[in-house]
Amino acid sequence: MIGVFDSGIGGLTVLKELVERLPGYRFIYFGDTARTPYGTKSPETIIRYAIEDTEFLLRHGARIVVVACHSASSVATEALKARFPEVPIFEVVTPSVRKALAVTRRKVIGVIGTRATIESGIYERLLRARDPEVRVYGRACPLLVPLVEEGWLKKPETRMIVKKCLLPLKMRGVDTLVLGCTHYPVLKRVIQAKAGRRVTLVDPAEELAEEVRAYVESHEALPLEKDGEPLIFVSDLTPAFERVARIFLGRQVKLLKAEDAPS
Ligand code: DGL
């Protein structure tokens, strides 16, 4: 199976893109709803959680691991690759960096994400390593996560907060904006409206899914199961999580408790 993990339910935006591109394959998803959010935690804690999330997926049949969570991708990728050298691990930052560099017109790139993602400085490091002329401006927008989870996608309050979040980036004249958090693709319309139509948005869920699709299709020998509904496990289950899952996946899904997973 293709394994995907996130700090919670937001990573279903990535699962949705993956299922669209690889409809014949079987997926297992783990959302760490008991310990979410990761974006406010220290790198040490996020690394520990990311290792445990990966172990869960591997224990239950994943052959490839996709890190959907930006906070985990930003701070835990090296640790995961060192800990699981035999497992193909995909993360969300590298494909977004590639896309941002491909589309920027004036080499002024903005990145929004959680505190953990922005404070890690990963986007700035990777973007400037590939093109030293690029200017990168990061902005943590932690308020957007609860707004999305409440389903406040079109409320005036949400528009106002998005506008405030983006203001410093607009003042810097960014021409490209990376949506560096699992939750932001759901707010794409509002973000585009407030960023201005001349700003190109990079949706990391799409870029990551495309990278995984290319890898899977060029590695036919991989022992990946085919068919079947995605298995979506969470470390804590409430009716609210099922409601939120619908926002991200665009359809009703059944969430399963991780402790009930067959071992
Ligand atoms: N999944 C997280 C991310 O993409 C957002 C929610 C959280 O802070 O855990 O960074």
PDB file of C-alpha atoms and ligand atoms in Angstrom:
ATOM      1  CA  MET A   1       0.000   0.000   0.000  1.00  0.00           C
ATOM      2  CA  ILE A   2       0.947   3.623  -0.377  1.00  0.00           C
ATOM      3  CA  GLY A   3       1.144   5.161   3.093  1.00  0.00           C
ATOM      4  CA  VAL A   4       0.317   8.794   3.829  1.00  0.00           C
ATOM      5  CA  PHE A   5       0.543  10.519   7.196  1.00  0.00           C
ATOM      6  CA  ASP A   6      -0.353  13.881   8.609  1.00  0.00           C
ATOM      7  CA  SER A   7      -0.712  15.547  11.988  1.00  0.00           C
ATOM      8  CA  GLY A   8      -4.463  15.147  11.569  1.00  0.00           C
ATOM      9  CA  ILE A   9      -7.142  15.308   8.949  1.00  0.00           C
ATOM     10  CA  GLY A  10      -5.727  18.102   6.748  1.00  0.00           C
ATOM     11  CA  GLY A  11      -3.475  15.671   4.884  1.00  0.00           C
ATOM     12  CA  LEU A  12      -6.583  14.288   3.217  1.00  0.00           C
ATOM     13  CA  THR A  13      -6.051  17.150   0.722  1.00  0.00           C
ATOM     14  CA  VAL A  14      -2.951  15.218  -0.345  1.00  0.00           C
ATOM     15  CA  LEU A  15      -4.720  11.839  -0.267  1.00  0.00           C
ATOM     16  CA  LYS A  16      -7.444  13.281  -2.516  1.00  0.00           C
ATOM     17  CA  GLU A  17      -4.892  14.343  -5.146  1.00  0.00           C
ATOM     18  CA  LEU A  18      -3.097  10.982  -4.892  1.00  0.00           C
ATOM     19  CA  VAL A  19      -6.263   8.927  -5.329  1.00  0.00           C
ATOM     20  CA  GLU A  20      -7.207  11.011  -8.373  1.00  0.00           C
ATOM     21  CA  ARG A  21      -3.840  10.346  -9.997  1.00  0.00           C
ATOM     22  CA  LEU A  22      -3.398   6.699  -8.918  1.00  0.00           C
ATOM     23  CA  PRO A  23      -6.971   5.401  -8.836  1.00  0.00           C
ATOM     24  CA  GLY A  24      -5.980   1.745  -9.093  1.00  0.00           C
ATOM     25  CA  TYR A  25      -3.791   1.720  -5.988  1.00  0.00           C
ATOM     26  CA  ARG A  26      -4.567   1.062  -2.363  1.00  0.00           C
ATOM     27  CA  PHE A  27      -3.773   3.727   0.227  1.00  0.00           C
ATOM     28  CA  ILE A  28      -3.381   3.691   3.978  1.00  0.00           C
ATOM     29  CA  TYR A  29      -3.601   7.054   5.756  1.00  0.00           C
ATOM     30  CA  PHE A  30      -2.714   7.885   9.332  1.00  0.00           C
ATOM     31  CA  GLY A  31      -3.888  11.148  10.911  1.00  0.00           C
ATOM     32  CA  ASP A  32      -2.499  11.875  14.353  1.00  0.00           C
ATOM     33  CA  THR A  33      -5.664  13.565  15.609  1.00  0.00           C
ATOM     34  CA  ALA A  34      -4.809  12.779  19.250  1.00  0.00           C
ATOM     35  CA  ARG A  35      -1.671  14.930  19.083  1.00  0.00           C
ATOM     36  CA  THR A  36      -2.552  17.529  16.455  1.00  0.00           C
ATOM     37  CA  PRO A  37      -1.503  20.284  15.838  1.00  0.00           C
ATOM     38  CA  TYR A  38       2.160  19.716  15.004  1.00  0.00           C
ATOM     39  CA  GLY A  39       2.690  23.251  13.749  1.00  0.00           C
ATOM     40  CA  THR A  40       2.982  24.670  17.263  1.00  0.00           C
ATOM     41  CA  LYS A  41       5.394  21.980  18.532  1.00  0.00           C
ATOM     42  CA  SER A  42       9.199  21.885  18.735  1.00  0.00           C
ATOM     43  CA  PRO A  43      11.261  20.165  16.012  1.00  0.00           C
ATOM     44  CA  GLU A  44      12.275  17.405  18.485  1.00  0.00           C
ATOM     45  CA  THR A  45       8.654  16.557  19.236  1.00  0.00           C
ATOM     46  CA  ILE A  46       7.595  16.690  15.587  1.00  0.00           C
ATOM     47  CA  ILE A  47      10.483  14.367  14.640  1.00  0.00           C
ATOM     48  CA  ARG A  48       9.466  11.884  17.337  1.00  0.00           C
ATOM     49  CA  TYR A  49       5.839  11.936  16.188  1.00  0.00           C
ATOM     50  CA  ALA A  50       6.802  11.631  12.507  1.00  0.00           C
ATOM     51  CA  ILE A  51       8.907   8.525  13.253  1.00  0.00           C
ATOM     52  CA  GLU A  52       6.007   6.955  15.150  1.00  0.00           C
ATOM     53  CA  ASP A  53       3.551   7.812  12.365  1.00  0.00           C
ATOM     54  CA  THR A  54       5.866   6.205   9.800  1.00  0.00           C
ATOM     55  CA  GLU A  55       6.240   3.104  11.964  1.00  0.00           C
ATOM     56  CA  PHE A  56       2.451   2.775  12.125  1.00  0.00           C
ATOM     57  CA  LEU A  57       2.173   2.901   8.335  1.00  0.00           C
ATOM     58  CA  LEU A  58       4.999   0.404   7.789  1.00  0.00           C
ATOM     59  CA  ARG A  59       3.574  -1.957  10.417  1.00  0.00           C
ATOM     60  CA  HIS A  60       0.302  -1.996   8.513  1.00  0.00           C
ATOM     61  CA  GLY A  61       1.607  -2.679   5.048  1.00  0.00           C
ATOM     62  CA  ALA A  62       2.843   0.605   3.548  1.00  0.00           C
ATOM     63  CA  ARG A  63       5.741   0.226   1.087  1.00  0.00           C
ATOM     64  CA  ILE A  64       6.068   3.914   0.320  1.00  0.00           C
ATOM     65  CA  VAL A  65       5.577   6.736   2.800  1.00  0.00           C
ATOM     66  CA  VAL A  66       4.212  10.138   1.824  1.00  0.00           C
ATOM     67  CA  VAL A  67       4.573  12.900   4.408  1.00  0.00           C
ATOM     68  CA  ALA A  68       1.531  15.075   3.756  1.00  0.00           C
ATOM     69  CA  CYS A  69       2.130  17.343   6.748  1.00  0.00           C
ATOM     70  CA  HIS A  70       4.216  20.425   5.983  1.00  0.00           C
ATOM     71  CA  SER A  71       5.374  20.841   9.556  1.00  0.00           C
ATOM     72  CA  ALA A  72       6.676  17.238   9.594  1.00  0.00           C
ATOM     73  CA  SER A  73       8.138  17.555   6.075  1.00  0.00           C
ATOM     74  CA  SER A  74       9.947  20.741   7.098  1.00  0.00           C
ATOM     75  CA  VAL A  75      11.652  19.455  10.219  1.00  0.00           C
ATOM     76  CA  ALA A  76      11.594  15.636  10.117  1.00  0.00           C
ATOM     77  CA  THR A  77      12.502  14.592   6.559  1.00  0.00           C
ATOM     78  CA  GLU A  78      16.202  14.054   7.231  1.00  0.00           C
ATOM     79  CA  ALA A  79      15.481  12.097  10.411  1.00  0.00           C
ATOM     80  CA  LEU A  80      12.948   9.899   8.594  1.00  0.00           C
ATOM     81  CA  LYS A  81      15.295   9.160   5.716  1.00  0.00           C
ATOM     82  CA  ALA A  82      18.086   8.293   8.156  1.00  0.00           C
ATOM     83  CA  ARG A  83      15.814   6.081  10.256  1.00  0.00           C
ATOM     84  CA  PHE A  84      14.133   4.253   7.351  1.00  0.00           C
ATOM     85  CA  PRO A  85      16.819   4.156   4.627  1.00  0.00           C
ATOM     86  CA  GLU A  86      15.144   1.306   2.754  1.00  0.00           C
ATOM     87  CA  VAL A  87      11.760   3.048   2.418  1.00  0.00           C
ATOM     88  CA  PRO A  88      10.987   5.514  -0.401  1.00  0.00           C
ATOM     89  CA  ILE A  89       9.897   8.636   1.486  1.00  0.00           C
ATOM     90  CA  PHE A  90       8.212  11.572  -0.222  1.00  0.00           C
ATOM     91  CA  GLU A  91       7.664  14.936   1.400  1.00  0.00           C
ATOM     92  CA  VAL A  92       5.791  18.011   0.413  1.00  0.00           C
ATOM     93  CA  VAL A  93       8.485  20.723   0.426  1.00  0.00           C
ATOM     94  CA  THR A  94      10.778  19.617  -2.424  1.00  0.00           C
ATOM     95  CA  PRO A  95       8.094  19.421  -5.170  1.00  0.00           C
ATOM     96  CA  SER A  96       6.680  22.785  -4.043  1.00  0.00           C
ATOM     97  CA  VAL A  97      10.116  24.388  -4.253  1.00  0.00           C
ATOM     98  CA  ARG A  98      10.574  23.011  -7.758  1.00  0.00           C
ATOM     99  CA  LYS A  99       7.212  24.347  -8.877  1.00  0.00           C
ATOM    100  CA  ALA A 100       7.687  27.774  -7.268  1.00  0.00           C
ATOM    101  CA  LEU A 101      10.995  28.240  -9.094  1.00  0.00           C
ATOM    102  CA  ALA A 102       9.402  27.159 -12.360  1.00  0.00           C
ATOM    103  CA  VAL A 103       6.549  29.667 -12.187  1.00  0.00           C
ATOM    104  CA  THR A 104       8.022  32.750 -10.500  1.00  0.00           C
ATOM    105  CA  ARG A 105       8.365  35.685 -12.889  1.00  0.00           C
ATOM    106  CA  ARG A 106      10.308  38.146 -10.776  1.00  0.00           C
ATOM    107  CA  LYS A 107      11.894  35.677  -8.331  1.00  0.00           C
ATOM    108  CA  VAL A 108       9.990  37.013  -5.344  1.00  0.00           C
ATOM    109  CA  ILE A 109       8.355  34.067  -3.586  1.00  0.00           C
ATOM    110  CA  GLY A 110       6.097  34.067  -0.534  1.00  0.00           C
ATOM    111  CA  VAL A 111       5.454  31.054   1.680  1.00  0.00           C
ATOM    112  CA  ILE A 112       2.660  30.722   4.218  1.00  0.00           C
ATOM    113  CA  GLY A 113       2.507  27.886   6.720  1.00  0.00           C
ATOM    114  CA  THR A 114       2.481  26.925  10.391  1.00  0.00           C
ATOM    115  CA  ARG A 115       5.030  28.364  12.828  1.00  0.00           C
ATOM    116  CA  ALA A 116       7.048  25.119  12.702  1.00  0.00           C
ATOM    117  CA  THR A 117       7.263  25.261   8.911  1.00  0.00           C
ATOM    118  CA  ILE A 118       8.127  28.949   8.652  1.00  0.00           C
ATOM    119  CA  GLU A 119      10.560  28.945  11.574  1.00  0.00           C
ATOM    120  CA  SER A 120      12.399  25.936  10.118  1.00  0.00           C
ATOM    121  CA  GLY A 121      13.517  28.199   7.247  1.00  0.00           C
ATOM    122  CA  ILE A 122      13.440  25.155   4.941  1.00  0.00           C
ATOM    123  CA  TYR A 123      11.780  26.910   2.008  1.00  0.00           C
ATOM    124  CA  GLU A 124      14.230  29.770   2.052  1.00  0.00           C
ATOM    125  CA  ARG A 125      17.172  27.346   2.283  1.00  0.00           C
ATOM    126  CA  LEU A 126      16.039  25.086  -0.540  1.00  0.00           C
ATOM    127  CA  LEU A 127      14.850  27.873  -2.838  1.00  0.00           C
ATOM    128  CA  ARG A 128      18.026  29.899  -2.458  1.00  0.00           C
ATOM    129  CA  ALA A 129      20.240  26.820  -2.802  1.00  0.00           C
ATOM    130  CA  ARG A 130      18.723  26.302  -6.239  1.00  0.00           C
ATOM    131  CA  ASP A 131      18.590  29.953  -7.230  1.00  0.00           C
ATOM    132  CA  PRO A 132      20.572  32.416  -5.081  1.00  0.00           C
ATOM    133  CA  GLU A 133      18.852  35.354  -6.771  1.00  0.00           C
ATOM    134  CA  VAL A 134      15.461  34.430  -5.453  1.00  0.00           C
ATOM    135  CA  ARG A 135      13.973  36.438  -2.586  1.00  0.00           C
ATOM    136  CA  VAL A 136      11.822  34.456  -0.156  1.00  0.00           C
ATOM    137  CA  TYR A 137       9.363  35.823   2.389  1.00  0.00           C
ATOM    138  CA  GLY A 138       7.718  33.499   4.901  1.00  0.00           C
ATOM    139  CA  ARG A 139       4.709  34.189   7.054  1.00  0.00           C
ATOM    140  CA  ALA A 140       3.157  31.943   9.693  1.00  0.00           C
ATOM    141  CA  CYS A 141      -0.650  31.975   9.492  1.00  0.00           C
ATOM    142  CA  PRO A 142      -1.691  29.655  12.344  1.00  0.00           C
ATOM    143  CA  LEU A 143      -5.200  31.111  12.584  1.00  0.00           C
ATOM    144  CA  LEU A 144      -6.205  29.601   9.249  1.00  0.00           C
ATOM    145  CA  VAL A 145      -6.050  26.008  10.555  1.00  0.00           C
ATOM    146  CA  PRO A 146      -8.945  26.279  13.067  1.00  0.00           C
ATOM    147  CA  LEU A 147     -10.977  28.391  10.641  1.00  0.00           C
ATOM    148  CA  VAL A 148     -10.821  25.640   8.025  1.00  0.00           C
ATOM    149  CA  GLU A 149     -11.596  22.963  10.599  1.00  0.00           C
ATOM    150  CA  GLU A 150     -14.693  24.904  11.651  1.00  0.00           C
ATOM    151  CA  GLY A 151     -15.776  24.972   8.018  1.00  0.00           C
ATOM    152  CA  TRP A 152     -15.510  28.777   7.903  1.00  0.00           C
ATOM    153  CA  LEU A 153     -14.367  28.749   4.312  1.00  0.00           C
ATOM    154  CA  LYS A 154     -16.257  31.751   2.974  1.00  0.00           C
ATOM    155  CA  LYS A 155     -17.030  33.777   6.078  1.00  0.00           C
ATOM    156  CA  PRO A 156     -16.138  37.483   6.142  1.00  0.00           C
ATOM    157  CA  GLU A 157     -13.973  36.842   9.220  1.00  0.00           C
ATOM    158  CA  THR A 158     -11.929  34.302   7.268  1.00  0.00           C
ATOM    159  CA  ARG A 159     -11.463  36.699   4.357  1.00  0.00           C
ATOM    160  CA  MET A 160     -10.336  39.382   6.773  1.00  0.00           C
ATOM    161  CA  ILE A 161      -7.785  37.116   8.468  1.00  0.00           C
ATOM    162  CA  VAL A 162      -6.450  35.863   5.120  1.00  0.00           C
ATOM    163  CA  LYS A 163      -6.056  39.491   4.018  1.00  0.00           C
ATOM    164  CA  LYS A 164      -4.148  40.369   7.197  1.00  0.00           C
ATOM    165  CA  CYS A 165      -1.919  37.304   6.852  1.00  0.00           C
ATOM    166  CA  LEU A 166      -1.012  38.142   3.285  1.00  0.00           C
ATOM    167  CA  LEU A 167      -0.507  41.878   3.710  1.00  0.00           C
ATOM    168  CA  PRO A 168       3.241  41.776   4.568  1.00  0.00           C
ATOM    169  CA  LEU A 169       3.847  39.454   1.605  1.00  0.00           C
ATOM    170  CA  LYS A 170       1.896  41.713  -0.743  1.00  0.00           C
ATOM    171  CA  MET A 171       3.951  44.655   0.424  1.00  0.00           C
ATOM    172  CA  ARG A 172       7.083  42.738  -0.577  1.00  0.00           C
ATOM    173  CA  GLY A 173       5.632  42.240  -4.042  1.00  0.00           C
ATOM    174  CA  VAL A 174       5.601  38.426  -4.110  1.00  0.00           C
ATOM    175  CA  ASP A 175       4.580  37.060  -7.500  1.00  0.00           C
ATOM    176  CA  THR A 176       4.316  33.436  -6.345  1.00  0.00           C
ATOM    177  CA  LEU A 177       2.804  32.100  -3.142  1.00  0.00           C
ATOM    178  CA  VAL A 178       3.357  28.593  -1.753  1.00  0.00           C
ATOM    179  CA  LEU A 179       0.377  27.286   0.256  1.00  0.00           C
ATOM    180  CA  GLY A 180       2.665  25.604   2.789  1.00  0.00           C
ATOM    181  CA  CYS A 181       0.110  23.882   5.021  1.00  0.00           C
ATOM    182  CA  THR A 182      -2.254  20.968   4.431  1.00  0.00           C
ATOM    183  CA  HIS A 183      -5.273  23.147   5.187  1.00  0.00           C
ATOM    184  CA  TYR A 184      -4.638  26.036   2.825  1.00  0.00           C
ATOM    185  CA  PRO A 185      -5.616  24.459  -0.526  1.00  0.00           C
ATOM    186  CA  VAL A 186      -9.188  24.408   0.802  1.00  0.00           C
ATOM    187  CA  LEU A 187      -9.014  28.226   1.019  1.00  0.00           C
ATOM    188  CA  LYS A 188      -7.477  28.629  -2.421  1.00  0.00           C
ATOM    189  CA  ARG A 189     -10.205  30.904  -3.747  1.00  0.00           C
ATOM    190  CA  VAL A 190     -10.115  33.303  -0.825  1.00  0.00           C
ATOM    191  CA  ILE A 191      -6.309  33.308  -0.834  1.00  0.00           C
ATOM    192  CA  GLN A 192      -6.193  34.006  -4.579  1.00  0.00           C
ATOM    193  CA  ALA A 193      -8.706  36.836  -4.213  1.00  0.00           C
ATOM    194  CA  LYS A 194      -6.741  38.464  -1.406  1.00  0.00           C
ATOM    195  CA  ALA A 195      -3.288  37.844  -2.915  1.00  0.00           C
ATOM    196  CA  GLY A 196      -4.407  39.301  -6.229  1.00  0.00           C
ATOM    197  CA  ARG A 197      -4.892  37.537  -9.517  1.00  0.00           C
ATOM    198  CA  ARG A 198      -1.345  38.270 -10.701  1.00  0.00           C
ATOM    199  CA  VAL A 199       0.080  36.100  -7.925  1.00  0.00           C
ATOM    200  CA  THR A 200       0.586  32.439  -8.891  1.00  0.00           C
ATOM    201  CA  LEU A 201      -0.412  30.004  -6.163  1.00  0.00           C
ATOM    202  CA  VAL A 202       1.543  26.782  -5.686  1.00  0.00           C
ATOM    203  CA  ASP A 203      -0.622  23.959  -4.350  1.00  0.00           C
ATOM    204  CA  PRO A 204       1.826  21.503  -2.742  1.00  0.00           C
ATOM    205  CA  ALA A 205      -0.773  18.724  -2.574  1.00  0.00           C
ATOM    206  CA  GLU A 206      -0.912  18.675  -6.380  1.00  0.00           C
ATOM    207  CA  GLU A 207       2.866  18.833  -6.801  1.00  0.00           C
ATOM    208  CA  LEU A 208       3.545  16.071  -4.281  1.00  0.00           C
ATOM    209  CA  ALA A 209       0.859  13.804  -5.763  1.00  0.00           C
ATOM    210  CA  GLU A 210       2.349  14.302  -9.214  1.00  0.00           C
ATOM    211  CA  GLU A 211       5.801  13.334  -7.956  1.00  0.00           C
ATOM    212  CA  VAL A 212       4.472  10.172  -6.277  1.00  0.00           C
ATOM    213  CA  ARG A 213       2.479   9.244  -9.397  1.00  0.00           C
ATOM    214  CA  ALA A 214       5.590   9.515 -11.584  1.00  0.00           C
ATOM    215  CA  TYR A 215       7.577   7.385  -9.129  1.00  0.00           C
ATOM    216  CA  VAL A 216       4.934   4.665  -8.787  1.00  0.00           C
ATOM    217  CA  GLU A 217       4.350   4.450 -12.533  1.00  0.00           C
ATOM    218  CA  SER A 218       8.060   4.097 -13.222  1.00  0.00           C
ATOM    219  CA  HIS A 219       8.529   1.402 -10.532  1.00  0.00           C
ATOM    220  CA  GLU A 220       6.097  -1.264 -11.622  1.00  0.00           C
ATOM    221  CA  ALA A 221       7.909  -3.952  -9.646  1.00  0.00           C
ATOM    222  CA  LEU A 222       6.959  -2.332  -6.330  1.00  0.00           C
ATOM    223  CA  PRO A 223       4.783  -4.696  -4.294  1.00  0.00           C
ATOM    224  CA  LEU A 224       1.829  -2.298  -4.011  1.00  0.00           C
ATOM    225  CA  GLU A 225      -1.675  -3.601  -3.503  1.00  0.00           C
ATOM    226  CA  LYS A 226      -4.281  -2.563  -6.004  1.00  0.00           C
ATOM    227  CA  ASP A 227      -7.914  -1.576  -5.608  1.00  0.00           C
ATOM    228  CA  GLY A 228      -9.938  -1.115  -2.469  1.00  0.00           C
ATOM    229  CA  GLU A 229     -11.059   2.014  -0.631  1.00  0.00           C
ATOM    230  CA  PRO A 230      -8.332   3.956   1.161  1.00  0.00           C
ATOM    231  CA  LEU A 231      -7.950   2.891   4.799  1.00  0.00           C
ATOM    232  CA  ILE A 232      -8.059   6.059   6.895  1.00  0.00           C
ATOM    233  CA  PHE A 233      -6.819   5.631  10.464  1.00  0.00           C
ATOM    234  CA  VAL A 234      -6.773   8.289  13.160  1.00  0.00           C
ATOM    235  CA  SER A 235      -5.264   8.242  16.654  1.00  0.00           C
ATOM    236  CA  ASP A 236      -8.425   9.776  18.119  1.00  0.00           C
ATOM    237  CA  LEU A 237     -11.932   9.633  16.717  1.00  0.00           C
ATOM    238  CA  THR A 238     -14.801  12.055  17.302  1.00  0.00           C
ATOM    239  CA  PRO A 239     -17.834  12.920  15.142  1.00  0.00           C
ATOM    240  CA  ALA A 240     -16.219  16.325  14.544  1.00  0.00           C
ATOM    241  CA  PHE A 241     -13.229  14.684  12.836  1.00  0.00           C
ATOM    242  CA  GLU A 242     -15.575  12.886  10.437  1.00  0.00           C
ATOM    243  CA  ARG A 243     -17.224  16.212   9.578  1.00  0.00           C
ATOM    244  CA  VAL A 244     -13.854  17.852   9.028  1.00  0.00           C
ATOM    245  CA  ALA A 245     -12.671  14.931   6.887  1.00  0.00           C
ATOM    246  CA  ARG A 246     -15.481  15.682   4.505  1.00  0.00           C
ATOM    247  CA  ILE A 247     -14.240  19.254   4.006  1.00  0.00           C
ATOM    248  CA  PHE A 248     -10.826  17.995   2.952  1.00  0.00           C
ATOM    249  CA  LEU A 249     -11.757  14.948   0.925  1.00  0.00           C
ATOM    250  CA  GLY A 250     -14.902  16.381  -0.637  1.00  0.00           C
ATOM    251  CA  ARG A 251     -16.931  13.308   0.271  1.00  0.00           C
ATOM    252  CA  GLN A 252     -18.111  11.282   3.239  1.00  0.00           C
ATOM    253  CA  VAL A 253     -15.484   8.875   4.565  1.00  0.00           C
ATOM    254  CA  LYS A 254     -15.292   6.365   7.327  1.00  0.00           C
ATOM    255  CA  LEU A 255     -12.493   6.992   9.795  1.00  0.00           C
ATOM    256  CA  LEU A 256     -11.008   4.037  11.654  1.00  0.00           C
ATOM    257  CA  LYS A 257      -9.391   4.059  15.072  1.00  0.00           C
ATOM    258  CA  ALA A 258      -5.685   3.304  14.867  1.00  0.00           C
ATOM    259  CA  GLU A 259      -5.871   0.975  17.867  1.00  0.00           C
ATOM    260  CA  ASP A 260      -8.359  -1.206  15.967  1.00  0.00           C
ATOM    261  CA  ALA A 261      -5.954  -1.711  13.048  1.00  0.00           C
ATOM    262  CA  PRO A 262      -5.179  -5.399  12.552  1.00  0.00           C
ATOM    263  CA  SER A 263      -1.550  -6.051  13.449  1.00  0.00           C
TER     264      SER A 263
HETATM  265  N1  DGL B   1      -0.775  19.429   8.921  1.00  0.00           N
HETATM  266  C1  DGL B   1      -0.151  20.635   9.440  1.00  0.00           C
HETATM  267  C2  DGL B   1       0.787  21.210   8.391  1.00  0.00           C
HETATM  268  O1  DGL B   1       0.582  21.018   7.213  1.00  0.00           O
HETATM  269  C3  DGL B   1      -1.196  21.680   9.831  1.00  0.00           C
HETATM  270  C4  DGL B   1      -1.890  21.387  11.124  1.00  0.00           C
HETATM  271  C5  DGL B   1      -0.931  21.253  12.284  1.00  0.00           C
HETATM  272  O2  DGL B   1      -0.346  22.266  12.734  1.00  0.00           O
HETATM  273  O3  DGL B   1      -0.748  20.140  12.729  1.00  0.00           O
HETATM  274  O4  DGL B   1       1.750  21.840   8.742  1.00  0.00           O
END
